[in-house]
mmCIF file with all atom_site columns, C-alpha atoms in Angstrom:
data_model
loop_
_atom_site.group_PDB
_atom_site.id
_atom_site.type_symbol
_atom_site.label_atom_id
_atom_site.label_alt_id
_atom_site.label_comp_id
_atom_site.label_asym_id
_atom_site.label_entity_id
_atom_site.label_seq_id
_atom_site.pdbx_PDB_ins_code
_atom_site.Cartn_x
_atom_site.Cartn_y
_atom_site.Cartn_z
_atom_site.occupancy
_atom_site.B_iso_or_equiv
_atom_site.pdbx_formal_charge
_atom_site.auth_seq_id
_atom_site.auth_comp_id
_atom_site.auth_asym_id
_atom_site.auth_atom_id
_atom_site.pdbx_PDB_model_num
ATOM 1  C CA . UNK D 1 1  ? -0.122  -0.064 -0.092  1.00 69.00 ? 1  UNK D CA 1
ATOM 2  C CA . UNK D 1 2  ? 1.041   3.671  -0.775  1.00 73.00 ? 2  UNK D CA 1
ATOM 3  C CA . UNK D 1 3  ? 2.547   5.161  2.358   1.00 79.00 ? 3  UNK D CA 1
ATOM 4  C CA . UNK D 1 4  ? 0.504   8.106  1.715   1.00 86.00 ? 4  UNK D CA 1
ATOM 5  C CA . UNK D 1 5  ? -2.954  6.355  1.469   1.00 88.00 ? 5  UNK D CA 1
ATOM 6  C CA . UNK D 1 6  ? -5.510  7.739  3.512   1.00 91.00 ? 6  UNK D CA 1
ATOM 7  C CA . UNK D 1 7  ? -8.379  5.323  4.534   1.00 93.00 ? 7  UNK D CA 1
ATOM 8  C CA . UNK D 1 8  ? -11.521 7.049  5.765   1.00 94.00 ? 8  UNK D CA 1
ATOM 9  C CA . UNK D 1 9  ? -14.146 5.298  7.827   1.00 95.00 ? 9  UNK D CA 1
ATOM 10 C CA . UNK D 1 10 ? -17.613 6.690  8.315   1.00 95.00 ? 10 UNK D CA 1
ATOM 11 C CA . UNK D 1 11 ? -19.888 5.708  11.542  1.00 97.00 ? 11 UNK D CA 1
ATOM 12 C CA . UNK D 1 12 ? -21.937 3.317  9.841   1.00 96.00 ? 12 UNK D CA 1
ATOM 13 C CA . UNK D 1 13 ? -18.981 1.207  8.707   1.00 95.00 ? 13 UNK D CA 1
ATOM 14 C CA . UNK D 1 14 ? -17.224 1.496  12.274  1.00 96.00 ? 14 UNK D CA 1
ATOM 15 C CA . UNK D 1 15 ? -20.416 0.047  14.015  1.00 97.00 ? 15 UNK D CA 1
ATOM 16 C CA . UNK D 1 16 ? -20.659 -2.621 11.233  1.00 97.00 ? 16 UNK D CA 1
ATOM 17 C CA . UNK D 1 17 ? -17.045 -3.577 11.509  1.00 96.00 ? 17 UNK D CA 1
ATOM 18 C CA . UNK D 1 18 ? -17.168 -3.683 15.432  1.00 96.00 ? 18 UNK D CA 1
ATOM 19 C CA . UNK D 1 19 ? -20.370 -5.997 15.249  1.00 97.00 ? 19 UNK D CA 1
ATOM 20 C CA . UNK D 1 20 ? -18.562 -8.207 12.538  1.00 97.00 ? 20 UNK D CA 1
ATOM 21 C CA . UNK D 1 21 ? -15.362 -8.039 14.196  1.00 96.00 ? 21 UNK D CA 1
ATOM 22 C CA . UNK D 1 22 ? -13.156 -6.836 11.016  1.00 96.00 ? 22 UNK D CA 1
ATOM 23 C CA . UNK D 1 23 ? -9.964  -5.027 12.303  1.00 96.00 ? 23 UNK D CA 1
ATOM 24 C CA . UNK D 1 24 ? -8.383  -2.016 10.729  1.00 95.00 ? 24 UNK D CA 1
ATOM 25 C CA . UNK D 1 25 ? -5.689  -4.183 9.236   1.00 95.00 ? 25 UNK D CA 1
ATOM 26 C CA . UNK D 1 26 ? -7.996  -6.284 7.229   1.00 96.00 ? 26 UNK D CA 1
ATOM 27 C CA . UNK D 1 27 ? -9.620  -2.819 5.723   1.00 94.00 ? 27 UNK D CA 1
ATOM 28 C CA . UNK D 1 28 ? -5.830  -1.789 5.058   1.00 93.00 ? 28 UNK D CA 1
ATOM 29 C CA . UNK D 1 29 ? -5.295  -5.354 3.224   1.00 93.00 ? 29 UNK D CA 1
ATOM 30 C CA . UNK D 1 30 ? -8.207  -4.918 1.344   1.00 91.00 ? 30 UNK D CA 1
ATOM 31 C CA . UNK D 1 31 ? -7.375  -1.406 0.057   1.00 90.00 ? 31 UNK D CA 1
ATOM 32 C CA . UNK D 1 32 ? -3.978  -2.686 -0.585  1.00 91.00 ? 32 UNK D CA 1
ATOM 33 C CA . UNK D 1 33 ? -5.455  -5.374 -2.950  1.00 90.00 ? 33 UNK D CA 1
ATOM 34 C CA . UNK D 1 34 ? -7.700  -2.885 -4.647  1.00 88.00 ? 34 UNK D CA 1
ATOM 35 C CA . UNK D 1 35 ? -4.600  -0.625 -5.233  1.00 88.00 ? 35 UNK D CA 1
ATOM 36 C CA . UNK D 1 36 ? -3.008  -3.593 -6.896  1.00 90.00 ? 36 UNK D CA 1
ATOM 37 C CA . UNK D 1 37 ? -5.994  -4.380 -9.083  1.00 85.00 ? 37 UNK D CA 1
ATOM 38 C CA . UNK D 1 38 ? -6.446  -7.884 -7.297  1.00 90.00 ? 38 UNK D CA 1
ATOM 39 C CA . UNK D 1 39 ? -10.215 -7.226 -7.284  1.00 86.00 ? 39 UNK D CA 1
ATOM 40 C CA . UNK D 1 40 ? -13.123 -9.266 -8.422  1.00 86.00 ? 40 UNK D CA 1
ATOM 41 C CA . UNK D 1 41 ? -15.298 -6.921 -10.223 1.00 87.00 ? 41 UNK D CA 1
ATOM 42 C CA . UNK D 1 42 ? -15.425 -3.122 -10.833 1.00 83.00 ? 42 UNK D CA 1
ATOM 43 C CA . UNK D 1 43 ? -19.449 -2.385 -10.592 1.00 89.00 ? 43 UNK D CA 1
ATOM 44 C CA . UNK D 1 44 ? -18.809 1.176  -11.539 1.00 87.00 ? 44 UNK D CA 1
ATOM 45 C CA . UNK D 1 45 ? -19.261 4.347  -9.605  1.00 86.00 ? 45 UNK D CA 1
ATOM 46 C CA . UNK D 1 46 ? -15.964 3.501  -7.462  1.00 78.00 ? 46 UNK D CA 1
ATOM 47 C CA . UNK D 1 47 ? -17.855 0.275  -6.201  1.00 83.00 ? 47 UNK D CA 1
ATOM 48 C CA . UNK D 1 48 ? -15.644 -2.728 -6.140  1.00 82.00 ? 48 UNK D CA 1
ATOM 49 C CA . UNK D 1 49 ? -16.069 -6.158 -5.127  1.00 80.00 ? 49 UNK D CA 1
#
């Protein structure tokens, strides 16, 4: 991941992550995968799967 990449979490995501035990490092890994084009599908409008 680019050392200058900033990741922002909104209140709804933070609550969801807390309930489902998603750690910040998991989010960082997902962002790194997206930056390296290791994604399954680009759904358009900035939404990836």
